[in-house]
Coordinates of C-alpha atoms and ligand atoms in Angstrom, one line a residue:
Chain A
M1 CA 85.7 62.9 99.2
R2 CA 87.4 59.5 98.8
N3 CA 90.9 58.3 97.9
R4 CA 90.3 56.8 94.4
T5 CA 92.5 53.8 95.0
T6 CA 91.7 52.8 98.6
G7 CA 88.2 54.0 99.1
V8 CA 89.1 55.5 102.3
P9 CA 87.8 58.9 103.3
V10 CA 90.5 61.6 102.8
A11 CA 90.7 64.1 105.6
L12 CA 89.5 67.6 104.9
L13 CA 91.6 68.9 107.8
E14 CA 94.7 67.2 108.9
V15 CA 96.5 68.5 111.9
S16 CA 99.8 66.9 112.6
G17 CA 102.3 67.4 115.6
V18 CA 101.1 71.0 116.2
A19 CA 102.8 72.8 119.2
K20 CA 102.2 76.2 120.6
T21 CA 103.8 77.8 123.8
F22 CA 103.0 81.0 125.5
G23 CA 106.2 81.8 127.4
A24 CA 106.9 78.7 129.5
L25 CA 103.2 77.2 129.0
R26 CA 102.8 74.6 126.5
A27 CA 99.4 75.4 125.5
L28 CA 99.6 72.6 122.6
D29 CA 102.1 69.8 122.6
G30 CA 102.2 68.0 119.5
V31 CA 98.5 67.7 118.6
D32 CA 97.1 65.5 115.8
L33 CA 93.8 65.8 114.5
S34 CA 91.9 64.8 111.5
V35 CA 88.4 65.8 110.3
V36 CA 86.6 64.2 107.5
S37 CA 84.4 66.1 105.0
N38 CA 80.7 66.6 106.2
S39 CA 81.3 65.1 109.7
F40 CA 80.8 66.9 113.0
H41 CA 83.8 66.5 115.2
G42 CA 83.5 67.4 118.9
L43 CA 86.5 68.7 120.9
I44 CA 86.2 68.5 124.7
G45 CA 88.5 68.6 127.7
P46 CA 88.9 70.5 130.9
N47 CA 89.4 74.4 131.1
G48 CA 92.7 75.5 129.9
S49 CA 93.4 72.2 127.9
G50 CA 94.1 74.1 124.9
K51 CA 91.0 73.7 122.8
S52 CA 90.5 77.4 121.8
T53 CA 94.2 77.5 121.1
L54 CA 93.9 74.7 118.6
L55 CA 91.1 76.2 116.8
K56 CA 92.8 79.6 116.6
A57 CA 95.9 77.8 115.2
I58 CA 93.7 76.2 112.6
A59 CA 91.9 79.5 111.5
G60 CA 95.1 81.4 111.6
D61 CA 94.7 83.8 114.6
H62 CA 98.1 82.7 115.7
F63 CA 100.6 80.3 114.0
A64 CA 101.8 77.1 115.4
D65 CA 105.3 76.9 116.6
N66 CA 105.7 73.5 115.3
G67 CA 103.8 70.9 113.2
R68 CA 101.6 71.1 110.0
I69 CA 98.3 72.0 109.2
R70 CA 96.7 70.8 106.0
F71 CA 93.2 71.8 104.7
D72 CA 91.4 70.6 101.7
G73 CA 94.8 69.3 100.2
R74 CA 96.8 72.4 100.9
D75 CA 99.4 73.3 103.6
I76 CA 98.0 76.3 105.4
T77 CA 100.2 76.3 108.4
T78 CA 101.5 79.8 107.9
M79 CA 98.8 81.3 105.8
R80 CA 97.1 84.3 106.8
P81 CA 93.5 84.2 108.0
A82 CA 92.0 86.1 105.1
R83 CA 93.4 83.4 102.7
R84 CA 92.3 80.6 104.9
S85 CA 88.9 82.0 104.9
R86 CA 88.8 82.1 101.1
L87 CA 89.8 78.5 101.0
G88 CA 86.6 77.7 103.1
L89 CA 87.5 77.8 106.7
S90 CA 85.4 79.8 109.2
L91 CA 85.7 80.4 112.8
K92 CA 83.2 81.3 115.6
F93 CA 85.2 82.8 118.3
Q94 CA 84.7 81.7 121.9
I95 CA 84.1 85.2 122.8
T96 CA 81.2 86.5 120.6
A97 CA 82.7 88.8 118.0
V98 CA 79.8 90.2 116.2
L99 CA 80.2 93.8 115.0
P100 CA 78.2 95.5 118.0
E101 CA 77.8 99.0 116.2
L102 CA 76.4 97.7 113.1
C103 CA 72.9 96.4 112.7
V104 CA 72.1 92.7 112.6
Y105 CA 71.3 92.9 108.8
D106 CA 74.6 94.6 108.1
N107 CA 76.5 92.0 110.0
V108 CA 75.3 89.3 107.8
L109 CA 75.7 91.4 104.8
L110 CA 79.4 92.0 105.8
A111 CA 79.9 88.3 106.1
L112 CA 78.2 87.5 102.9
Q113 CA 80.0 90.0 100.6
A114 CA 83.4 89.2 101.9
H115 CA 84.6 87.6 98.8
Q116 CA 83.6 90.2 96.3
S117 CA 85.9 92.6 94.4
I118 CA 86.6 95.9 95.8
W119 CA 85.2 97.7 92.9
G120 CA 82.0 95.7 93.1
L121 CA 81.8 96.7 96.9
L122 CA 82.3 100.4 96.0
R123 CA 79.5 100.2 93.4
S124 CA 77.3 98.5 96.0
N125 CA 76.1 96.3 93.2
S126 CA 75.4 93.1 95.0
R127 CA 73.3 94.3 98.0
R128 CA 70.0 93.8 96.1
A129 CA 71.0 90.3 94.9
L130 CA 72.0 89.3 98.5
H131 CA 69.0 90.7 100.3
G132 CA 67.0 87.4 99.8
E133 CA 69.7 85.2 101.2
I134 CA 70.2 87.6 104.1
S135 CA 66.4 87.6 105.0
E136 CA 66.3 83.9 104.7
T137 CA 69.4 83.4 106.8
L138 CA 68.0 85.9 109.5
D139 CA 64.7 84.0 109.3
R140 CA 66.3 80.6 109.9
F141 CA 68.0 82.0 113.0
Q142 CA 64.9 83.8 114.2
L143 CA 66.6 87.2 114.0
L144 CA 64.5 88.8 111.2
D145 CA 62.5 90.9 113.5
R146 CA 65.8 92.2 114.8
A147 CA 67.1 93.0 111.6
D148 CA 67.5 96.8 112.1
D149 CA 68.7 96.6 115.7
L150 CA 72.3 97.0 116.6
A151 CA 74.1 93.6 117.0
G152 CA 75.3 94.8 120.4
E153 CA 71.7 95.0 121.6
L154 CA 71.0 91.4 121.2
S155 CA 70.9 89.0 124.0
H156 CA 74.0 86.6 124.3
G157 CA 72.3 83.6 122.9
Q158 CA 71.1 85.7 119.9
Q159 CA 74.6 87.0 119.4
Q160 CA 75.8 83.5 119.3
W161 CA 73.2 82.6 116.7
L162 CA 74.2 85.7 114.6
E163 CA 77.8 84.6 114.5
I164 CA 76.9 81.1 113.4
A165 CA 74.6 82.7 110.8
M166 CA 77.4 84.8 109.6
A167 CA 79.9 82.0 109.5
L168 CA 77.5 79.9 107.5
T169 CA 76.6 82.5 105.0
Q170 CA 80.2 82.2 103.9
R171 CA 79.6 78.6 102.7
P172 CA 82.6 77.2 104.4
K173 CA 84.0 73.7 104.0
L174 CA 84.8 73.7 107.4
L175 CA 83.3 75.6 110.3
L176 CA 85.0 75.9 113.6
L177 CA 82.8 76.6 116.4
D178 CA 84.2 77.5 119.9
E179 CA 81.6 76.9 122.5
P180 CA 78.5 77.8 120.4
T181 CA 76.0 77.3 123.3
G182 CA 77.8 79.2 125.9
G183 CA 75.4 81.3 127.9
M184 CA 72.2 79.8 126.3
S185 CA 69.1 78.5 127.9
P186 CA 68.3 74.8 127.5
E187 CA 65.7 75.6 124.9
E188 CA 68.2 77.8 122.9
R189 CA 70.7 74.9 123.1
R190 CA 68.2 72.6 121.5
A191 CA 67.3 75.1 119.0
T192 CA 71.0 75.5 118.2
G193 CA 71.3 71.8 117.7
E194 CA 68.4 71.8 115.2
L195 CA 69.9 74.7 113.4
L196 CA 73.4 73.2 112.9
A197 CA 72.1 69.7 112.0
P198 CA 71.1 70.3 108.3
I199 CA 74.4 71.9 107.5
R200 CA 76.1 68.5 107.6
A201 CA 75.1 68.2 103.9
H202 CA 77.7 70.8 102.8
C203 CA 80.0 71.5 105.7
A204 CA 82.1 69.7 108.2
M205 CA 82.4 71.2 111.7
V206 CA 84.7 71.2 114.6
I207 CA 82.8 72.0 117.8
V208 CA 84.3 72.9 121.2
E209 CA 81.6 72.4 124.0
H210 CA 81.4 71.8 127.6
D211 CA 77.8 70.6 127.3
L212 CA 78.6 67.0 126.8
D213 CA 74.8 66.1 126.3
F214 CA 74.7 68.6 123.4
I215 CA 78.1 67.5 121.9
K216 CA 77.1 63.6 122.1
E217 CA 73.8 64.4 120.4
I218 CA 75.3 66.2 117.4
C219 CA 78.9 64.8 116.6
D220 CA 80.1 61.7 115.1
R221 CA 83.6 61.7 116.5
L222 CA 85.0 63.1 119.7
T223 CA 88.5 64.2 120.5
V224 CA 89.4 64.7 124.1
M225 CA 92.2 67.1 125.0
D226 CA 94.0 67.5 128.3
N227 CA 97.2 69.7 129.1
G228 CA 97.7 70.6 125.4
R229 CA 97.8 66.8 124.4
I230 CA 95.3 64.5 122.8
L231 CA 94.0 62.2 125.5
D232 CA 91.8 60.0 123.3
D233 CA 89.9 60.0 120.0
G234 CA 87.1 57.9 118.8
T235 CA 83.3 57.6 118.1
V236 CA 81.1 59.0 120.8
E237 CA 80.5 55.5 122.0
E238 CA 84.2 54.7 122.1
I239 CA 84.9 57.7 124.1
E240 CA 82.2 57.0 126.6
R241 CA 83.7 53.8 127.3
S242 CA 87.2 55.1 127.3
A243 CA 89.1 54.3 130.7
K244 CA 91.6 57.2 130.2
V245 CA 88.8 59.8 129.7
Q246 CA 86.9 58.4 132.5
E247 CA 89.9 58.9 134.8
V248 CA 90.4 62.6 133.9
Y249 CA 86.9 63.4 134.1
T250 CA 86.2 61.6 137.4
T251 CA 89.4 62.4 139.2
R252 CA 89.5 66.0 138.4
V253 CA 86.0 67.3 138.0
Chain B
M1 CA 53.8 91.2 114.2
A2 CA 56.6 93.7 114.1
L3 CA 57.6 94.7 110.7
P4 CA 61.4 94.4 110.3
G5 CA 62.8 97.5 108.9
T6 CA 60.2 99.8 110.3
P7 CA 62.1 101.4 113.1
L8 CA 64.8 102.7 110.8
R9 CA 62.4 104.1 108.2
K10 CA 60.4 106.0 110.7
R11 CA 63.3 107.4 112.5
R12 CA 63.7 111.1 111.7
K13 CA 67.0 111.8 109.9
I14 CA 68.8 115.0 110.9
M15 CA 71.7 114.6 108.8
P16 CA 70.4 115.5 105.4
I17 CA 68.8 118.6 107.0
L18 CA 72.2 119.8 108.3
E19 CA 74.0 118.9 105.0
V20 CA 71.4 121.1 103.0
G21 CA 71.6 123.6 105.7
V22 CA 75.5 123.9 105.5
L23 CA 75.3 124.0 101.8
V24 CA 72.9 126.7 101.7
A25 CA 75.0 128.8 104.2
L26 CA 78.1 128.1 102.1
L27 CA 76.4 129.2 98.9
L28 CA 75.3 132.5 100.5
V29 CA 78.7 133.6 101.9
P30 CA 80.0 135.6 99.3
L31 CA 76.6 137.3 98.8
V32 CA 76.4 138.4 102.4
T33 CA 79.9 139.3 103.3
N34 CA 82.7 141.3 101.7
D35 CA 85.7 140.1 99.6
F36 CA 88.0 140.0 102.6
H37 CA 85.7 137.6 104.5
T38 CA 84.9 135.6 101.5
I39 CA 88.7 135.0 101.0
I40 CA 89.0 133.9 104.5
A41 CA 86.1 131.6 104.0
S42 CA 87.6 130.3 100.8
R43 CA 90.8 129.1 102.7
M44 CA 88.5 127.5 105.2
L45 CA 86.9 125.4 102.5
L46 CA 90.3 124.2 101.5
L47 CA 91.3 123.3 104.8
A48 CA 87.7 121.5 105.0
I49 CA 89.0 119.3 102.3
L50 CA 92.2 118.5 104.2
A51 CA 89.9 117.8 107.4
I52 CA 87.6 115.5 105.4
S53 CA 90.7 113.6 104.4
F54 CA 91.7 113.1 107.8
D55 CA 88.4 112.0 108.9
L56 CA 88.3 109.3 106.0
C57 CA 91.5 108.0 107.4
W58 CA 91.0 108.0 111.2
G59 CA 87.2 108.4 111.5
Y60 CA 86.2 105.9 108.8
S61 CA 89.3 103.6 108.5
G62 CA 91.0 103.7 111.7
I63 CA 94.4 104.9 110.2
M64 CA 95.8 107.4 112.4
T65 CA 97.4 110.0 110.3
F66 CA 99.4 112.6 111.9
G67 CA 100.9 113.6 108.5
Q68 CA 97.9 114.6 106.3
A69 CA 99.4 118.0 105.4
L70 CA 102.4 116.3 103.8
F71 CA 100.1 115.6 100.8
F72 CA 98.6 119.1 101.1
G73 CA 101.9 120.8 101.0
M74 CA 103.5 118.6 98.4
A75 CA 100.7 119.3 95.9
G76 CA 101.1 123.0 96.8
Y77 CA 104.8 123.0 96.2
V78 CA 104.3 121.1 92.8
S79 CA 101.7 123.8 91.6
A80 CA 103.8 126.7 92.8
L81 CA 106.6 125.2 91.0
L82 CA 104.7 124.8 87.9
A83 CA 103.5 128.4 88.1
N84 CA 106.9 129.9 88.7
K85 CA 109.3 127.6 86.8
A86 CA 107.1 126.7 83.9
G87 CA 104.4 129.4 83.8
F88 CA 101.8 127.0 83.8
V89 CA 98.8 128.1 85.7
Q90 CA 95.7 126.4 83.9
I91 CA 93.2 125.0 86.3
W92 CA 92.5 122.0 84.0
G93 CA 96.3 121.0 84.5
I94 CA 96.8 122.3 88.1
V95 CA 94.0 120.2 89.6
P96 CA 94.7 116.8 88.0
V97 CA 98.5 117.1 88.7
S98 CA 97.8 118.3 92.4
M99 CA 95.4 115.2 92.7
A100 CA 98.1 112.9 91.2
V101 CA 100.8 114.2 93.4
G102 CA 98.6 113.5 96.6
L103 CA 97.5 110.2 95.3
V104 CA 100.8 108.8 94.5
S105 CA 102.7 110.2 97.6
A106 CA 99.9 108.7 99.6
F107 CA 100.0 105.4 97.8
L108 CA 103.6 105.2 98.5
I109 CA 103.4 106.1 102.1
G110 CA 100.4 103.9 102.5
W111 CA 102.2 101.0 100.8
F112 CA 105.0 101.3 103.1
L113 CA 103.2 101.8 106.3
L114 CA 100.2 99.7 106.0
L115 CA 101.0 96.8 103.4
G116 CA 104.0 95.3 105.1
R117 CA 104.1 91.6 106.3
R118 CA 103.1 92.5 109.8
T119 CA 99.8 94.2 110.6
P120 CA 100.7 97.7 111.5
T121 CA 99.5 99.2 115.0
I122 CA 97.9 102.5 115.3
I123 CA 100.9 103.9 116.9
F124 CA 103.1 102.7 114.3
V125 CA 101.0 104.5 111.5
A126 CA 100.7 107.6 113.7
L127 CA 104.5 107.8 114.0
G128 CA 105.1 106.9 110.5
T129 CA 103.0 109.5 109.1
L130 CA 104.2 112.1 111.7
T131 CA 107.7 111.3 110.9
A132 CA 107.1 111.6 107.2
S133 CA 105.4 115.0 107.6
Y134 CA 108.3 116.2 109.8
A135 CA 111.0 114.9 107.5
A136 CA 109.4 116.6 104.6
E137 CA 109.1 119.9 106.5
R138 CA 112.9 119.8 107.4
L139 CA 114.0 118.9 103.9
V140 CA 112.1 121.5 102.2
A141 CA 113.2 124.1 104.8
G142 CA 116.8 123.4 103.8
W143 CA 116.3 123.3 100.0
Q144 CA 117.3 126.5 98.4
W145 CA 115.9 125.9 94.9
I146 CA 112.3 125.7 96.4
G147 CA 112.8 128.8 98.5
A148 CA 114.0 126.9 101.7
A149 CA 112.5 128.3 104.9
N150 CA 111.0 131.3 103.0
G151 CA 108.7 129.1 100.9
I152 CA 107.5 130.0 97.5
S153 CA 105.5 133.0 96.6
V154 CA 103.2 132.6 93.5
W155 CA 102.7 135.9 91.7
D156 CA 100.5 134.7 89.0
F157 CA 96.8 133.9 89.2
L158 CA 95.1 130.5 88.6
K159 CA 93.5 130.6 85.0
V160 CA 90.6 129.1 83.5
G161 CA 91.2 129.5 79.9
P162 CA 91.9 133.2 79.3
Y163 CA 90.3 134.3 82.5
E164 CA 92.5 134.9 85.6
I165 CA 90.9 133.9 89.0
E166 CA 91.7 136.2 91.7
P167 CA 90.8 135.3 95.2
G168 CA 87.4 136.3 95.9
P169 CA 83.8 135.4 95.1
T170 CA 84.6 133.4 91.8
F171 CA 87.5 131.7 93.4
Y172 CA 85.3 130.9 96.4
Y173 CA 82.6 129.2 94.2
I174 CA 85.2 127.2 92.4
I175 CA 86.7 125.9 95.6
L176 CA 83.1 125.2 96.9
G177 CA 82.5 123.2 93.8
F178 CA 85.6 121.1 94.5
L179 CA 84.7 120.8 98.1
I180 CA 81.2 119.5 97.2
A181 CA 82.6 117.0 94.7
C182 CA 85.1 115.7 97.3
Y183 CA 82.2 115.4 99.8
V184 CA 80.0 113.6 97.4
A185 CA 82.7 111.2 96.4
S186 CA 83.6 110.5 100.0
R187 CA 80.1 109.9 100.9
W188 CA 79.7 107.6 98.0
I189 CA 82.6 105.7 99.4
V190 CA 81.6 105.5 103.1
R191 CA 78.1 104.7 102.3
S192 CA 78.6 101.9 100.0
Q193 CA 79.0 98.3 100.7
F194 CA 82.9 99.2 100.7
G195 CA 82.1 101.6 103.5
L196 CA 80.4 98.7 105.4
V197 CA 83.7 97.1 105.3
L198 CA 85.4 100.2 106.7
A199 CA 82.8 100.3 109.6
G200 CA 83.3 96.7 110.4
M201 CA 87.0 97.2 110.2
R202 CA 86.9 100.1 112.7
Q203 CA 85.1 97.9 115.2
N204 CA 87.0 94.7 115.0
E205 CA 89.8 94.5 112.4
E206 CA 90.7 90.9 113.2
R207 CA 87.2 89.7 112.8
L208 CA 87.2 91.1 109.3
A209 CA 90.2 89.3 108.3
F210 CA 88.7 86.1 109.3
F211 CA 85.7 86.9 107.1
G212 CA 88.3 87.0 104.2
Y213 CA 88.7 90.7 103.9
R214 CA 92.3 91.9 103.0
V215 CA 91.9 94.6 105.5
Q216 CA 95.1 96.5 104.8
R217 CA 94.2 96.8 101.2
F218 CA 91.1 98.6 102.0
K219 CA 93.1 101.0 104.3
A220 CA 95.6 101.7 101.7
L221 CA 93.0 102.5 99.2
V222 CA 91.2 104.9 101.5
F223 CA 94.6 106.5 102.4
S224 CA 95.5 107.1 98.8
F225 CA 92.0 108.6 98.0
A226 CA 92.3 110.8 101.0
G227 CA 95.9 111.9 99.7
M228 CA 94.4 112.6 96.5
I229 CA 91.7 115.0 97.6
T230 CA 94.2 116.6 100.2
G231 CA 96.5 117.1 97.1
L232 CA 93.8 118.8 95.3
A233 CA 93.1 121.2 98.1
G234 CA 96.9 121.9 98.5
G235 CA 97.3 122.6 94.8
L236 CA 94.5 125.3 94.9
Y237 CA 95.8 126.6 98.2
A238 CA 99.1 127.7 96.8
F239 CA 97.3 129.8 94.2
H240 CA 94.7 131.1 96.4
E241 CA 97.2 132.2 99.2
G242 CA 99.7 133.1 96.7
F243 CA 102.2 131.3 98.8
I244 CA 103.4 127.9 100.0
G245 CA 105.8 127.2 102.7
P246 CA 107.4 124.4 104.8
G247 CA 104.7 125.0 107.5
N248 CA 102.1 123.9 105.0
L249 CA 103.4 120.4 104.9
G250 CA 104.7 120.0 108.4
I251 CA 103.4 118.7 111.7
V252 CA 101.5 121.9 112.8
Q253 CA 99.4 121.9 109.7
S254 CA 99.0 118.1 110.1
T255 CA 97.9 118.5 113.6
Y256 CA 95.5 121.1 112.7
A257 CA 93.9 118.4 110.4
V258 CA 93.6 116.1 113.4
L259 CA 91.9 118.8 115.6
Y260 CA 89.5 120.0 113.1
G261 CA 88.3 116.4 112.6
L262 CA 88.1 115.6 116.3
F263 CA 86.5 118.9 117.2
G264 CA 83.9 118.7 114.5
G265 CA 83.3 114.9 115.0
V266 CA 84.9 112.1 113.1
G267 CA 82.9 109.4 111.7
T268 CA 80.7 111.9 109.8
L269 CA 81.8 113.9 106.8
L270 CA 80.1 117.0 107.9
G271 CA 81.9 117.0 111.2
P272 CA 85.3 118.0 109.9
V273 CA 83.7 120.9 107.8
L274 CA 82.0 122.2 111.0
G275 CA 85.4 121.7 112.8
V276 CA 87.2 123.9 110.5
G277 CA 84.5 126.6 110.6
A278 CA 84.5 126.6 114.4
I279 CA 88.3 126.5 115.0
E280 CA 89.1 128.9 112.3
M281 CA 86.5 131.3 113.5
I282 CA 87.6 131.2 117.1
A283 CA 91.1 131.6 115.8
F284 CA 90.1 134.5 113.7
N285 CA 88.3 136.4 116.4
L286 CA 91.0 135.7 119.1
S287 CA 93.8 136.8 117.0
D288 CA 92.2 140.2 117.0
I289 CA 92.9 140.4 120.7
D290 CA 96.5 141.0 120.9
E291 CA 97.0 140.1 124.6
L292 CA 95.3 136.7 123.8
K293 CA 97.5 135.8 120.7
P294 CA 100.5 134.3 122.4
Y295 CA 98.1 131.9 124.5
W296 CA 96.2 130.8 121.3
P297 CA 97.7 127.3 121.3
V298 CA 96.9 126.9 124.9
V299 CA 93.3 128.0 124.4
L300 CA 92.9 125.6 121.5
G301 CA 94.5 122.8 123.3
A302 CA 92.2 123.4 126.4
I303 CA 89.1 123.6 124.2
M304 CA 90.3 120.2 122.4
L305 CA 90.8 118.6 125.7
V306 CA 87.2 119.5 127.0
V307 CA 85.7 118.2 123.6
V308 CA 87.4 115.1 123.5
T309 CA 86.9 114.2 127.0
Y310 CA 83.3 115.0 127.2
R311 CA 82.2 114.5 123.7
P312 CA 84.5 112.0 121.7
T313 CA 82.0 112.5 118.9
G314 CA 82.7 116.3 118.7
I315 CA 80.2 118.8 117.5
M316 CA 78.2 116.3 115.5
G317 CA 77.6 114.4 118.7
F318 CA 75.5 117.0 119.9
L319 CA 73.5 117.0 116.6
V320 CA 73.0 113.6 115.4
S321 CA 72.3 110.3 117.2
T322 CA 74.6 107.4 117.2
R323 CA 72.4 105.2 115.3
E324 CA 72.1 107.8 112.5
R325 CA 75.8 108.4 112.5
I326 CA 76.5 104.6 111.9
G327 CA 73.7 104.8 109.3
T328 CA 73.1 102.4 106.4
F329 CA 75.3 101.0 103.6
G330 CA 74.5 100.3 100.0
L331 CA 71.2 100.8 98.2
I332 CA 69.4 101.2 101.4
R333 CA 65.9 102.4 100.2
D334 CA 65.2 99.5 98.1
A335 CA 66.4 96.9 100.5
G336 CA 64.6 98.7 103.4
Q337 CA 61.1 98.4 101.7
D338 CA 61.8 94.7 100.8
H339 CA 62.6 94.1 104.3
A340 CA 59.1 94.2 105.3
K341 CA 57.8 91.9 102.6
P342 CA 58.5 88.5 103.9
D343 CA 56.5 89.4 107.0
D344 CA 54.0 91.5 105.3
G345 CA 52.6 89.2 102.7
G346 CA 53.6 86.0 104.7
S347 CA 54.8 84.7 101.3
G348 CA 58.4 84.8 101.9
G349 CA 59.4 84.5 98.4
T350 CA 63.1 85.1 99.2
A351 CA 64.1 81.6 98.3
Ligands
LIG401 N1 97.3 84.5 124.2 C1 97.8 83.8 125.2 N2 98.9 84.1 126.0 C2 99.2 83.3 127.1 N3 98.6 82.2 127.3 C3 97.5 81.8 126.7 C4 97.0 82.5 125.6 N4 95.9 81.9 125.2 C5 95.7 80.9 125.8 N5 96.8 80.7 126.9 C6 96.8 79.8 127.8 O1 96.8 78.6 127.2 C7 96.2 77.6 127.9 C8 95.1 76.9 127.0 O2 94.0 77.8 126.7 P1 92.8 77.6 125.8 O3 92.2 78.8 125.7 O4 93.2 77.1 124.5 O5 92.0 76.7 126.7 P2 90.6 76.1 126.5 O6 90.8 74.6 126.3 O7 89.9 76.6 125.3 O8 89.8 76.3 127.8 P3 88.4 76.8 128.0 O9 87.6 75.7 128.1 O10 88.4 77.5 129.3 O11 88.0 77.6 126.9 C9 95.6 78.2 129.1 O12 96.3 77.8 130.1 C10 95.6 79.7 128.7 O13 95.8 80.3 129.9
LIG402 MG1 88.3 78.0 125.0

């Protein structure tokens, strides 16, 4: 999406001056972030720097105390999660939140049927039509042979994939991924990168990751957070050269 | 290569066997016992509808309702008043009116408790329903026009056209018919794609909201439906017992609904039916022993404690596996077979 007069890309997500405190702790302290359509945006920073808190504020898990969040031309700062989701925003939590006592197949069905009418759901009239897409999605994420197993029985890595699969079936415009490769083996990480790459065609992404190699490989831009503030922001190369970032990462890690 | 879908289809299903077994047993009751026992069994069937409605709320939707009897008793009062004050006793009128009373009152309370700006906690809903039930009981007990603490006796029999239905085998089969209808309708709901949403909600309500589901609306709907079938049972109860009193909409009756559900096993529709059977039969036999009578609540409490501690899934937990209890949603048979196709033929063909 471009602004007609200037030709400059218009941001899909625009976070400005967002603050969030937990008691005396300033988890977010005036954060600005802007994500363009179809771009992959990495969010890095030390533990406790506020990355998850920021994603949750964007998705609506909690509301910002201060500042504004605009998504796709609308102010969503105080919108409820269900509405944000309907606008095209999906979140994969840091702690996997698949539904453990439903089979893998039904987990995907649940994500896929979310925007249907209640009457349609009562009549179960879409399951047959959705079957192809569910199988295809499961196949892509190598979960087809686990379709009938309970999601809680999957390995940690497979649960992460299932969550990504579920988030993607909703065809979001923006996908927020909180540590998608946590607990994965190196091969699984590589596979995850390959699974995510093609979605750029229809979806932007904000990825929180501790694995810097993974994030450098997949992201266009990086934002570095520290202590609830933005430390630096730029392309992968710019961040790699950034003195501020070097300092934080070398003095504290 | 493993065939997806195979394990599920191969797994033996116990539930349908149980359902048919219980149905056959219920059909036989009037044939193998006398009228006295048939009448007691009829009352149990009405309570079974009450128990199912509790299960729909708590077992399927995570709404802790401690006031389910409110809808039961309200509909009972309305039909008793229709009979006594207006002389109206036709079943074709009593049934829809009872259902409407249950539906509307549950909808209003559900709206108030569930659809507020803030997401209600389980405790909030439990206290809210409990309070409503308690307040109604006190209100009714002090209201002379509807009999106050004495309740209302209904002298007329329910009528189907010109025929009077006395408590006994005919009334039993009519009630059984309604129980089956409620059961089938509930089953249709909980096994549909809508039921899948309920199942997900029960496990992680927040997550469902992030998918875009308006969770509280689903709850309010189930709550209203549950109120409706409870109302049906209450309306028939007033005629069957020839009496409705404050106790029928108060917290004791509401608590029984909870006990039936937990004892039989929530999260299955058959569980509450078995729960009513078990608890009422124990109560019936114990009440014959005079020395035990005062201790009945204690005995009941003790049994409950043991069951809930050792078998949170109730009686049904002994009979049916967890996997079968979770079950499947939507048009499973078709989809189950399609499942195997992409792997089978290797052709995929799903794009
Ligand atoms: N609900 C909460 N209540 C109180 N404090 C919280 C809450 N959520 C987060 N915090 C605190 O806010 C700070 C930022 O947490 P956040 O989870 O956003 O960090 P993070 O950058 O995601 O860290 P990590 O890399 O470890 O996931 C931390 O100090 C955390 O303890
Ligand atoms: Mg985090």
